[in-house]
Amino acid sequence: MTGKQKILYFITLHRTGLWVTALSLLLLLFPLVEDNPYTLGITNLIAIYSIVVLGLNLFIGYAGQISLGHAAFFGLGAYGSAIATVNFSVNPWLAMVIVAVLVALVALLIGIPILRLSGHYLAMATLGMNFVFHTILLQWDEVTGGPSGFSGIPSLSIGEYEFWDEVSLHYLIWTFAMLALLFSLNLVRSGVGRGLAALAGDETAAAALGVNTRNAKVKVFVLSAIFASFAGSLFAHTYSFVSPDSFDIFAATDMVIMVVIGGMGSIWGSLFGAALITLLPEWMDLFETYKDFVHGGILVLVLMFLPQGLVTGLIDIGKTKLALRRQKDAEA
Amino acid sequence: MLKLENVSKNFGGLPALSDVSFEVPQGLVTALIGPNGAGKSTLINCTTGVLQPSKGTVSFQQKKITALPAHQVARLGIARTFQNLKLFPRLTVLDNVLTGLTCEGGSSMLMAMLRLPYLRHRERQLKLRAMEALDRFSLSDKADWPAGILAYGDKKRVELARATVSQPDLLLLDEPVAGLNAEETAEVGEQLRLLRSAGHTMLLVEHDMDLVMEIADQVVVLDSGKCIATGTPEEVRRNPLVLEAYLGRMEATA
């Protein structure tokens, strides 16, 4: 191998790692270039949603299931951290972990019965779950603060260092997001990930290949709930205030839209989907006012023309074209 | 190796299989034939745990597997292909074959997320084995193609590669040449012969009589859910019951 071939080989072999490193470097330098707190606030929100969407994409895109209820797990994380730190003065880091464990248990208890359902029935069941959770947030006001929300949530801190300004939050939240990204990328490149992809393709075939389909679905559901819970905790500590609006069914469908835009089973696409849907209202006031219409419209258009999702759909078309062209070249 | 004893299956009172018993001996190719609706697919599904038999037992290597779910049957070393292809169209050809090694990839989600060095090493080994399997079926130049865009004959071969990559003890093939043209049929037939000479035990469900007569060591004939004959291809071909079930009916419909 020549030097150039060696370099190319190294790049192909480690392309995922290199992409992750490149993105990390970019994020490391970003606050030096862009120090507008408003902009950083938005990119931080993108990072928080990315964590939820990465988990949800494993469940929807990889395991081939559907959930219209992940705003509930996101909300459980947020309210869990809020209540634990304010009412019980638990250390925020510890609270984050305890809440994630509790959310995992809740997801397990809910997941075992409802993941026997599939398709529309599963969509309805998860939607119902989100409705119930949102109603509890609104009605149980002595604990949740009701419709007016829950305020006074402390910032996260290490020793004396507090994560309260946008720049420090940027590093904190993106660290979590990059870890979520790395875990997801690792998972889908493993045998477990291929088992999930098989599950999304065809359950009978997956079982015939040795995938414990029922078990695998529940596991991914729990995993995605844990991701959502951590994102929720970060959300609560970032804004020091949470209200039920952030966790209603529209929030839940927005998360699904982010997955669909990014593409079913596309890990990198998840970041793109989270970014696009978070940024849209910032770009145009029109989107702000008619947000739900616009999001609904995007969802319908993407599902009609690229049912695998925007990014994945385009990549699939590219791969097919490339393969066919290479065959033509080989024949010529 | 695989033994069925008095296996019956009813669908809401309608018997699809009644008292079927036969054995698949190690190292031989057993063909399961029968007219449409004879219960062949039901039998395969009852063997692989997709369906539970209403009555009777299925045992594999002296172990009772009647009540096991499909994924556990697969883990014991029974691989299968499907009558209507079940490839994963969006995965690449290589990844499709790799799914055939799911049982060996380790099943801990946590370990997979951390991607520890031993997993990376194992992953490389699995990839090498999958590439070897693709080589055997002369598909290596299409390894990175999305499986969905392959021609039908190629898809059939990918499915065979996926089913054999784990070196299963028993291979169940549900109509491997259905829908293929003469040339492709000859090609798949050649591959099945290679698998047989490599010592694979196979249970082959097939309509193509030329193929069955050529590569089967033993033929089991099903008709209306009953096993009406068992024997060598020659014996079965001369069996009057079989002639009636098959040819008689064919003449009647012709």
Coordinates of C-alpha atoms in Angstrom, one line a residue:
Chain A
M1 CA 0.0 0.0 0.0
T2 CA 1.2 3.5 -0.8
G3 CA 1.1 6.3 1.7
K4 CA -2.0 7.7 0.1
Q5 CA -3.8 4.4 0.1
K6 CA -2.9 3.9 3.7
I7 CA -4.4 7.2 4.7
L8 CA -7.6 6.4 2.7
Y9 CA -7.9 3.0 4.3
F10 CA -7.5 4.6 7.7
I11 CA -10.2 7.1 6.9
T12 CA -12.6 4.5 5.7
L13 CA -12.0 2.2 8.6
H14 CA -12.4 4.9 11.2
R15 CA -14.9 7.2 9.4
T16 CA -17.5 7.1 12.2
G17 CA -14.9 8.0 14.8
L18 CA -13.4 10.7 12.7
W19 CA -16.9 12.3 12.1
V20 CA -17.6 12.2 15.8
T21 CA -14.2 13.8 16.5
A22 CA -14.7 16.5 13.9
L23 CA -18.1 17.4 15.3
S24 CA -16.7 17.4 18.9
L25 CA -14.0 19.8 17.8
L26 CA -16.5 22.0 16.0
L27 CA -18.6 22.2 19.2
L28 CA -15.6 22.8 21.3
L29 CA -14.7 25.9 19.3
F30 CA -18.3 27.0 18.6
P31 CA -18.7 29.4 21.6
L32 CA -15.4 31.1 20.7
V33 CA -16.9 32.1 17.4
E34 CA -20.5 32.5 18.4
D35 CA -21.0 34.1 21.9
N36 CA -24.5 35.4 21.4
P37 CA -26.4 33.9 24.4
Y38 CA -29.6 33.7 22.3
T39 CA -28.0 31.6 19.6
L40 CA -26.3 29.4 22.1
G41 CA -29.6 29.0 23.9
I42 CA -31.1 27.6 20.7
T43 CA -28.2 25.2 19.9
N44 CA -28.4 24.0 23.5
L45 CA -32.1 23.2 23.0
I46 CA -31.1 21.4 19.8
A47 CA -28.7 19.3 21.9
I48 CA -31.4 18.5 24.4
Y49 CA -33.9 17.4 21.7
S50 CA -31.1 15.5 20.0
I51 CA -30.7 13.2 23.0
V52 CA -34.5 12.4 23.0
V53 CA -34.6 11.9 19.2
L54 CA -31.5 9.7 19.2
G55 CA -33.2 7.3 21.7
L56 CA -36.6 7.6 19.9
N57 CA -34.9 6.9 16.5
L58 CA -33.5 3.6 17.9
F59 CA -37.0 2.7 18.9
I60 CA -38.8 3.9 15.8
G61 CA -36.2 3.7 13.1
Y62 CA -34.3 0.7 14.2
A63 CA -36.7 -1.5 16.1
G64 CA -39.5 -0.5 13.8
Q65 CA -42.0 0.5 16.5
I66 CA -43.9 3.7 17.1
S67 CA -44.3 6.0 20.1
L68 CA -46.3 9.1 20.3
G69 CA -45.6 9.3 24.0
H70 CA -42.0 10.1 24.5
A71 CA -42.7 13.6 25.7
A72 CA -44.0 11.8 28.8
F73 CA -40.6 10.3 29.6
F74 CA -38.9 13.6 28.7
G75 CA -41.4 15.3 31.2
L76 CA -40.8 12.6 33.9
G77 CA -37.1 13.4 33.7
A78 CA -37.7 17.1 33.9
Y79 CA -40.3 17.1 36.7
G80 CA -38.5 14.3 38.5
S81 CA -35.3 16.3 38.7
A82 CA -37.3 19.4 39.6
I83 CA -39.2 17.8 42.5
A84 CA -36.2 15.8 43.8
T85 CA -33.9 18.8 43.9
V86 CA -36.4 21.5 45.1
N87 CA -38.7 19.5 47.4
F88 CA -36.2 16.9 48.7
S89 CA -32.9 18.9 48.2
V90 CA -31.3 15.9 46.5
N91 CA -28.0 16.6 44.8
P92 CA -28.9 17.4 41.1
W93 CA -26.5 14.9 39.6
L94 CA -27.7 12.2 41.9
A95 CA -31.3 13.2 41.2
M96 CA -30.6 12.9 37.5
V97 CA -29.5 9.3 37.9
I98 CA -32.2 8.2 40.4
V99 CA -34.9 9.7 38.1
A100 CA -33.4 7.9 35.1
V101 CA -33.6 4.6 37.0
L102 CA -37.2 5.3 38.0
V103 CA -38.1 6.3 34.5
A104 CA -36.5 3.1 33.2
L105 CA -38.7 1.1 35.6
V106 CA -41.8 3.0 34.6
A107 CA -40.9 2.3 30.9
L108 CA -40.4 -1.3 31.7
L109 CA -43.8 -1.7 33.4
I110 CA -45.6 0.2 30.6
G111 CA -43.5 -1.4 27.8
I112 CA -44.1 -5.0 28.7
P113 CA -47.9 -4.9 28.2
I114 CA -48.2 -2.2 25.4
L115 CA -45.4 -3.6 23.2
R116 CA -47.6 -6.6 22.6
L117 CA -49.4 -4.1 20.4
S118 CA -48.1 -2.9 17.1
G119 CA -48.9 -0.3 14.4
H120 CA -51.9 1.9 15.0
Y121 CA -52.7 0.3 18.3
L122 CA -49.3 1.0 19.7
A123 CA -49.5 4.6 18.4
M124 CA -52.8 5.0 20.2
A125 CA -51.6 3.4 23.4
T126 CA -48.5 5.6 23.6
L127 CA -50.5 8.6 22.8
G128 CA -52.9 7.7 25.6
M129 CA -49.9 7.3 27.9
N130 CA -48.8 10.9 27.1
F131 CA -52.3 12.2 27.6
V132 CA -52.5 10.7 31.1
F133 CA -49.1 12.0 32.0
H134 CA -49.9 15.5 30.8
T135 CA -53.3 15.5 32.7
I136 CA -51.5 14.5 35.9
L137 CA -49.0 17.4 35.4
L138 CA -52.0 19.8 35.0
Q139 CA -54.2 18.5 37.8
W140 CA -51.8 17.4 40.6
D141 CA -50.8 21.0 41.3
E142 CA -49.6 20.6 44.9
V143 CA -46.7 18.5 43.5
T144 CA -46.3 19.7 39.9
G145 CA -47.3 23.3 40.3
G146 CA -50.2 22.7 37.8
P147 CA -50.7 24.8 34.7
S148 CA -48.5 27.6 35.9
G149 CA -45.4 25.3 36.1
F150 CA -42.6 24.6 38.5
S151 CA -39.9 27.1 39.1
G152 CA -36.8 27.6 41.1
I153 CA -34.9 24.5 39.9
P154 CA -31.2 24.9 40.8
S155 CA -28.5 24.8 38.2
L156 CA -26.1 21.8 37.9
S157 CA -22.7 22.5 39.4
I158 CA -19.3 20.8 39.9
G159 CA -17.9 22.1 43.2
E160 CA -18.1 25.9 43.1
Y161 CA -18.5 25.9 39.3
E162 CA -22.1 26.4 38.3
F163 CA -23.6 25.6 34.9
W164 CA -25.9 28.6 34.5
D165 CA -24.7 30.8 31.6
E166 CA -25.2 29.7 28.0
V167 CA -21.5 28.9 27.3
S168 CA -21.0 26.6 30.3
L169 CA -24.4 25.0 29.5
H170 CA -23.3 24.6 25.9
Y171 CA -20.3 22.4 27.0
L172 CA -22.4 20.5 29.5
I173 CA -25.4 19.7 27.3
W174 CA -23.4 18.9 24.2
T175 CA -21.2 16.5 26.2
F176 CA -24.4 14.6 27.0
A177 CA -25.6 14.8 23.5
M178 CA -22.3 13.6 22.1
L179 CA -22.3 10.7 24.5
A180 CA -25.8 9.8 23.4
L181 CA -24.6 10.0 19.8
L182 CA -21.6 7.8 20.4
F183 CA -23.6 5.2 22.3
S184 CA -26.2 5.1 19.5
L185 CA -23.6 4.8 16.8
N186 CA -21.9 2.0 18.7
L187 CA -25.2 0.2 19.3
V188 CA -26.3 0.2 15.7
R189 CA -22.9 -1.0 14.5
S190 CA -23.1 -4.1 16.7
G191 CA -24.8 -7.4 16.4
V192 CA -27.5 -6.1 18.7
G193 CA -28.1 -3.2 16.3
R194 CA -28.4 -5.5 13.4
G195 CA -30.9 -7.6 15.4
L196 CA -32.9 -4.4 15.9
A197 CA -32.7 -3.6 12.2
A198 CA -33.9 -7.2 11.4
L199 CA -36.8 -6.6 13.8
A200 CA -37.8 -3.5 12.0
G201 CA -37.6 -5.3 8.7
D202 CA -39.6 -8.4 9.5
E203 CA -40.4 -9.9 12.9
T204 CA -40.8 -13.5 11.8
A205 CA -37.5 -13.3 9.9
A206 CA -35.8 -11.7 12.9
A207 CA -37.0 -14.4 15.2
A208 CA -35.8 -17.1 12.8
L209 CA -32.4 -15.5 13.1
G210 CA -32.4 -15.8 16.8
V211 CA -33.6 -12.4 17.8
N212 CA -35.8 -12.4 20.9
T213 CA -38.2 -10.0 19.4
R214 CA -40.5 -9.2 22.4
N215 CA -37.5 -8.8 24.7
A216 CA -35.6 -6.6 22.2
K217 CA -38.6 -4.2 21.7
V218 CA -38.9 -3.7 25.5
K219 CA -35.2 -3.2 25.9
V220 CA -35.0 -0.4 23.3
F221 CA -38.2 1.2 24.6
V222 CA -36.6 1.4 28.1
L223 CA -33.3 2.6 26.6
S224 CA -35.1 5.4 24.7
A225 CA -37.0 6.3 27.9
I226 CA -33.7 6.6 29.7
F227 CA -32.3 8.9 27.0
A228 CA -35.4 11.1 27.2
S229 CA -35.2 11.2 31.0
F230 CA -31.6 12.5 31.0
A231 CA -32.6 15.1 28.3
G232 CA -35.6 16.1 30.6
S233 CA -33.3 16.6 33.6
L234 CA -31.0 18.7 31.6
F235 CA -34.0 20.7 30.3
A236 CA -35.2 21.4 33.8
H237 CA -31.8 22.5 35.1
T238 CA -31.1 24.6 32.0
Y239 CA -34.3 26.7 32.2
S240 CA -34.8 26.4 36.0
F241 CA -38.5 26.3 35.1
V242 CA -40.7 23.6 33.6
S243 CA -44.4 23.8 32.7
P244 CA -46.8 21.1 31.3
D245 CA -46.8 22.7 27.8
S246 CA -43.4 21.3 27.0
F247 CA -44.6 17.8 27.5
D248 CA -48.0 17.6 25.8
I249 CA -48.9 15.5 22.8
F250 CA -47.8 18.1 20.4
A251 CA -44.3 18.0 21.9
A252 CA -44.5 14.2 21.6
T253 CA -45.5 14.4 17.9
D254 CA -42.8 17.0 17.3
M255 CA -40.3 14.4 18.5
V256 CA -41.6 11.9 16.1
I257 CA -41.4 14.5 13.3
M258 CA -37.8 15.1 14.2
V259 CA -37.2 11.4 13.8
V260 CA -39.0 11.3 10.5
I261 CA -37.2 14.3 9.1
G262 CA -33.9 12.9 10.1
G263 CA -34.8 9.5 8.8
M264 CA -35.8 6.2 10.1
G265 CA -32.7 4.5 11.5
S266 CA -30.4 7.3 10.7
I267 CA -28.3 8.3 13.8
W268 CA -26.8 11.3 12.2
G269 CA -30.1 12.3 10.7
S270 CA -31.5 12.5 14.3
L271 CA -29.3 15.5 14.9
F272 CA -30.4 17.1 11.7
G273 CA -34.1 16.5 12.4
A274 CA -33.8 17.9 15.9
A275 CA -31.9 21.0 14.6
L276 CA -34.3 21.7 11.7
I277 CA -37.5 21.5 13.7
T278 CA -36.0 23.6 16.5
L279 CA -34.7 26.2 14.1
L280 CA -37.8 26.5 11.8
P281 CA -39.7 28.9 14.1
E282 CA -36.6 31.0 14.5
W283 CA -36.2 31.5 10.8
M284 CA -39.7 32.6 10.1
D285 CA -42.4 34.1 12.3
L286 CA -44.9 32.4 10.2
F287 CA -43.7 29.1 11.4
E288 CA -44.0 30.3 15.0
T289 CA -47.7 31.1 14.7
Y290 CA -48.7 28.1 12.6
K291 CA -46.1 25.8 14.0
D292 CA -48.4 22.7 14.3
F293 CA -49.8 23.2 10.8
V294 CA -46.3 23.5 9.3
H295 CA -45.0 20.5 11.2
G296 CA -48.0 18.5 10.2
G297 CA -47.5 19.5 6.6
I298 CA -43.8 18.5 6.6
L299 CA -44.7 15.2 8.1
V300 CA -47.3 14.4 5.5
L301 CA -45.0 15.5 2.6
V302 CA -42.0 13.5 3.9
L303 CA -44.0 10.4 4.5
M304 CA -45.7 10.6 1.0
F305 CA -42.5 11.1 -1.0
L306 CA -39.7 9.7 1.2
P307 CA -41.3 7.2 3.6
Q308 CA -37.9 6.4 5.0
G309 CA -37.5 10.0 6.2
L310 CA -35.8 12.9 4.6
V311 CA -32.1 12.3 5.2
T312 CA -32.3 8.5 5.0
G313 CA -34.5 8.7 1.9
L314 CA -32.0 10.9 0.1
I315 CA -29.1 8.7 1.1
D316 CA -31.0 5.5 0.0
I317 CA -31.6 7.1 -3.4
G318 CA -27.9 8.0 -3.6
K319 CA -26.7 4.5 -2.6
T320 CA -29.0 2.9 -5.2
K321 CA -27.8 5.2 -8.0
L322 CA -24.1 4.6 -7.0
A323 CA -24.5 0.8 -7.0
L324 CA -26.3 0.9 -10.4
R325 CA -23.7 3.1 -11.9
R326 CA -20.9 0.9 -10.7
Q327 CA -22.6 -2.1 -12.2
K328 CA -22.9 -0.2 -15.5
D329 CA -19.2 0.7 -15.4
A330 CA -18.4 -2.9 -14.7
E331 CA -20.4 -4.1 -17.7
A332 CA -18.9 -1.5 -20.0
Chain B
M1 CA -31.6 -35.3 13.9
L2 CA -35.0 -33.7 13.6
K3 CA -37.9 -35.9 14.7
L4 CA -41.6 -35.2 14.4
E5 CA -44.0 -37.4 16.2
N6 CA -47.8 -37.3 15.6
V7 CA -47.7 -33.6 15.0
S8 CA -51.2 -32.1 14.4
K9 CA -52.2 -28.5 13.9
N10 CA -55.8 -27.2 13.8
F11 CA -56.8 -23.7 12.8
G12 CA -60.1 -23.1 14.6
G13 CA -61.2 -26.7 14.3
L14 CA -59.9 -27.1 10.7
P15 CA -57.1 -29.7 10.7
A16 CA -54.1 -28.4 8.7
L17 CA -51.8 -31.3 9.8
S18 CA -52.9 -34.6 11.3
D19 CA -50.6 -37.0 13.0
V20 CA -47.5 -36.3 10.9
S21 CA -44.4 -38.3 11.9
F22 CA -41.1 -38.5 10.2
E23 CA -37.4 -38.1 10.8
V24 CA -34.7 -36.0 9.2
P25 CA -31.5 -38.0 9.4
Q26 CA -28.2 -36.3 10.0
G27 CA -26.2 -35.4 6.9
L28 CA -28.9 -36.2 4.4
V29 CA -31.3 -34.1 2.4
T30 CA -34.9 -34.7 3.1
A31 CA -37.4 -33.3 0.7
L32 CA -41.0 -32.4 1.8
I33 CA -43.3 -32.4 -1.1
G34 CA -47.1 -32.2 -1.6
P35 CA -49.7 -30.4 -3.6
N36 CA -50.7 -26.8 -2.7
G37 CA -52.5 -26.6 0.7
A38 CA -51.0 -29.9 1.8
G39 CA -49.7 -28.3 5.0
K40 CA -46.0 -28.0 4.1
S41 CA -45.6 -24.4 5.3
T42 CA -47.6 -25.1 8.4
L43 CA -45.3 -28.0 9.1
I44 CA -42.2 -25.8 8.7
N45 CA -43.8 -23.2 11.0
C46 CA -44.6 -25.8 13.6
T47 CA -41.0 -27.0 13.5
T48 CA -39.4 -23.6 13.8
G49 CA -41.6 -22.3 16.7
V50 CA -43.5 -19.8 14.6
L51 CA -46.6 -21.9 15.3
Q52 CA -47.2 -24.3 18.2
P53 CA -48.5 -27.7 17.2
S54 CA -51.9 -28.6 18.7
K55 CA -50.7 -32.1 19.4
G56 CA -47.5 -34.1 19.1
T57 CA -43.9 -33.4 19.7
V58 CA -41.0 -32.1 17.7
S59 CA -37.5 -32.9 18.9
F60 CA -34.1 -31.8 17.6
Q61 CA -31.0 -33.8 18.6
Q62 CA -33.0 -35.7 21.2
K63 CA -34.2 -32.5 22.8
K64 CA -37.9 -31.6 22.8
I65 CA -38.4 -28.2 21.1
T66 CA -42.2 -28.3 20.7
A67 CA -43.0 -25.4 23.0
L68 CA -39.9 -23.2 22.3
P69 CA -40.4 -19.8 20.8
A70 CA -38.9 -19.2 17.3
H71 CA -35.7 -17.4 18.5
Q72 CA -34.7 -20.2 20.8
V73 CA -35.2 -22.8 18.1
A74 CA -33.0 -20.7 15.9
R75 CA -30.3 -20.5 18.6
L76 CA -30.2 -24.3 18.8
G77 CA -28.8 -24.3 15.3
I78 CA -31.8 -24.5 13.0
A79 CA -31.7 -21.9 10.2
R80 CA -34.3 -21.4 7.5
T81 CA -35.2 -19.5 4.4
F82 CA -38.6 -18.3 3.5
Q83 CA -40.9 -19.0 0.7
N84 CA -41.6 -15.4 0.0
L85 CA -38.1 -13.8 0.6
K86 CA -37.6 -12.1 3.9
L87 CA -34.5 -10.0 3.3
F88 CA -34.1 -6.6 4.8
P89 CA -34.2 -4.4 1.8
R90 CA -32.6 -1.3 3.3
L91 CA -29.6 -3.1 4.8
T92 CA -26.6 -3.8 2.6
V93 CA -26.1 -7.4 1.3
L94 CA -23.2 -7.8 3.8
D95 CA -25.4 -6.6 6.7
N96 CA -28.1 -9.0 5.6
V97 CA -25.7 -11.9 5.8
L98 CA -24.4 -10.6 9.1
T99 CA -27.9 -10.8 10.6
G100 CA -27.5 -14.5 10.1
L101 CA -24.8 -14.3 12.8
T102 CA -27.0 -12.5 15.3
C103 CA -26.8 -15.2 17.9
E104 CA -23.0 -14.9 18.0
G105 CA -22.7 -11.1 18.1
G106 CA -23.3 -10.9 21.8
S107 CA -26.7 -9.7 23.1
S108 CA -25.8 -7.2 25.7
M109 CA -27.1 -3.7 24.8
L110 CA -24.8 -2.0 27.3
M111 CA -21.7 -3.8 26.0
A112 CA -22.7 -2.9 22.5
M113 CA -23.1 0.8 23.4
L114 CA -19.6 0.9 24.9
R115 CA -18.0 -0.9 22.0
L116 CA -15.2 -2.5 24.0
P117 CA -12.2 -3.7 22.1
Y118 CA -13.2 -7.4 22.4
L119 CA -16.5 -6.6 20.6
R120 CA -14.7 -4.7 17.8
H121 CA -12.5 -7.8 17.4
R122 CA -15.4 -10.1 17.3
E123 CA -17.2 -7.8 14.8
R124 CA -14.2 -8.0 12.4
Q125 CA -14.3 -11.8 12.7
L126 CA -18.0 -11.9 11.9
K127 CA -17.5 -9.7 8.9
L128 CA -14.8 -12.0 7.5
R129 CA -17.1 -15.0 7.9
A130 CA -20.0 -13.1 6.2
M131 CA -17.6 -12.1 3.3
E132 CA -16.6 -15.8 2.9
A133 CA -20.3 -16.7 2.7
L134 CA -20.8 -14.1 0.1
D135 CA -17.9 -15.5 -1.8
R136 CA -19.4 -19.0 -1.8
F137 CA -22.5 -17.6 -3.5
S138 CA -20.4 -15.3 -5.7
L139 CA -22.0 -12.2 -4.3
S140 CA -18.9 -10.5 -2.9
D141 CA -18.9 -7.7 -5.6
K142 CA -22.3 -6.7 -4.4
A143 CA -21.5 -6.7 -0.7
D144 CA -22.3 -3.0 -0.2
W145 CA -25.4 -2.9 -2.3
P146 CA -28.8 -2.3 -0.6
A147 CA -30.4 -5.8 -0.8
G148 CA -33.7 -4.3 -2.0
I149 CA -32.3 -3.4 -5.5
L150 CA -30.9 -6.9 -6.3
A151 CA -32.5 -9.1 -8.9
Y152 CA -34.8 -11.8 -7.6
G153 CA -32.2 -14.6 -8.2
D154 CA -29.6 -12.7 -6.3
K155 CA -31.9 -12.1 -3.4
K156 CA -32.5 -15.8 -3.2
R157 CA -28.8 -16.4 -3.0
V158 CA -28.4 -13.7 -0.3
E159 CA -31.0 -15.5 1.7
L160 CA -29.1 -18.8 1.3
A161 CA -25.9 -17.1 2.3
R162 CA -27.6 -15.6 5.4
A163 CA -29.1 -19.0 6.4
T164 CA -25.8 -20.9 6.0
V165 CA -23.3 -18.3 7.3
S166 CA -23.7 -19.6 10.9
Q167 CA -23.0 -23.2 9.8
P168 CA -26.4 -24.4 11.2
D169 CA -26.8 -28.0 12.1
L170 CA -30.1 -28.1 10.2
L171 CA -31.2 -26.0 7.3
L172 CA -34.8 -25.6 6.4
L173 CA -35.4 -24.4 2.9
D174 CA -38.9 -23.3 2.0
E175 CA -39.1 -23.4 -1.8
P176 CA -35.6 -22.1 -2.7
V177 CA -36.2 -22.2 -6.5
A178 CA -39.8 -21.0 -6.6
G179 CA -40.1 -18.1 -9.1
L180 CA -36.6 -18.6 -10.6
N181 CA -36.0 -19.2 -14.3
A182 CA -34.4 -22.4 -15.6
E183 CA -30.9 -20.9 -15.5
E184 CA -31.3 -19.5 -12.0
T185 CA -32.8 -22.8 -10.8
A186 CA -29.8 -24.7 -12.1
E187 CA -27.5 -22.2 -10.3
V188 CA -29.3 -22.6 -6.9
G189 CA -29.5 -26.4 -7.5
E190 CA -25.7 -26.3 -7.9
Q191 CA -25.4 -24.4 -4.6
L192 CA -27.6 -26.9 -2.8
R193 CA -25.5 -29.7 -4.1
L194 CA -22.4 -28.0 -2.7
L195 CA -24.1 -27.5 0.6
R196 CA -25.0 -31.2 0.6
S197 CA -21.5 -32.3 -0.1
A198 CA -20.3 -30.0 2.7
G199 CA -22.4 -32.2 5.0
H200 CA -25.3 -29.9 5.7
T201 CA -28.5 -31.6 6.9
M202 CA -31.4 -30.1 5.0
L203 CA -35.1 -30.2 5.0
L204 CA -36.2 -29.0 1.6
V205 CA -39.7 -28.0 0.8
E206 CA -40.0 -27.8 -3.0
H207 CA -42.3 -28.0 -5.9
D208 CA -39.7 -28.5 -8.5
M209 CA -39.7 -32.3 -8.9
D210 CA -36.5 -32.5 -11.1
L211 CA -34.6 -30.8 -8.3
V212 CA -36.1 -32.9 -5.6
M213 CA -35.4 -36.2 -7.4
E214 CA -31.9 -35.1 -8.0
I215 CA -30.7 -34.0 -4.7
A216 CA -33.0 -35.6 -2.1
D217 CA -31.9 -38.7 -0.2
Q218 CA -35.3 -39.1 1.3
V219 CA -38.7 -37.8 0.3
V220 CA -41.7 -37.2 2.5
V221 CA -45.1 -36.6 0.8
L222 CA -47.8 -34.7 2.5
D223 CA -51.4 -34.6 1.2
S224 CA -54.3 -32.8 3.0
G225 CA -52.3 -32.6 6.2
K226 CA -51.4 -36.3 6.3
C227 CA -48.1 -37.9 5.6
I228 CA -48.9 -40.4 2.8
A229 CA -45.5 -41.7 1.9
T230 CA -41.9 -41.7 2.9
G231 CA -39.0 -43.2 1.1
T232 CA -36.2 -42.7 -1.5
P233 CA -37.1 -40.6 -4.5
E234 CA -37.4 -43.8 -6.6
E235 CA -39.8 -45.4 -4.1
V236 CA -41.9 -42.3 -3.8
R237 CA -42.1 -41.8 -7.5
R238 CA -43.6 -45.3 -7.9
N239 CA -46.0 -45.1 -5.0
P240 CA -49.6 -45.2 -6.2
L241 CA -50.9 -43.0 -3.4
V242 CA -48.4 -40.3 -4.4
L243 CA -49.3 -40.6 -8.0
E244 CA -52.9 -40.2 -7.2
A245 CA -52.4 -37.2 -4.9
Y246 CA -50.1 -35.5 -7.4
L247 CA -50.5 -36.6 -10.9
G248 CA -54.1 -37.6 -10.5
R249 CA -55.1 -34.3 -9.3
M250 CA -53.0 -32.5 -11.9
E251 CA -54.7 -34.4 -14.6
A252 CA -58.0 -33.6 -13.2
T253 CA -57.3 -29.9 -13.2
A254 CA -55.5 -29.9 -16.5

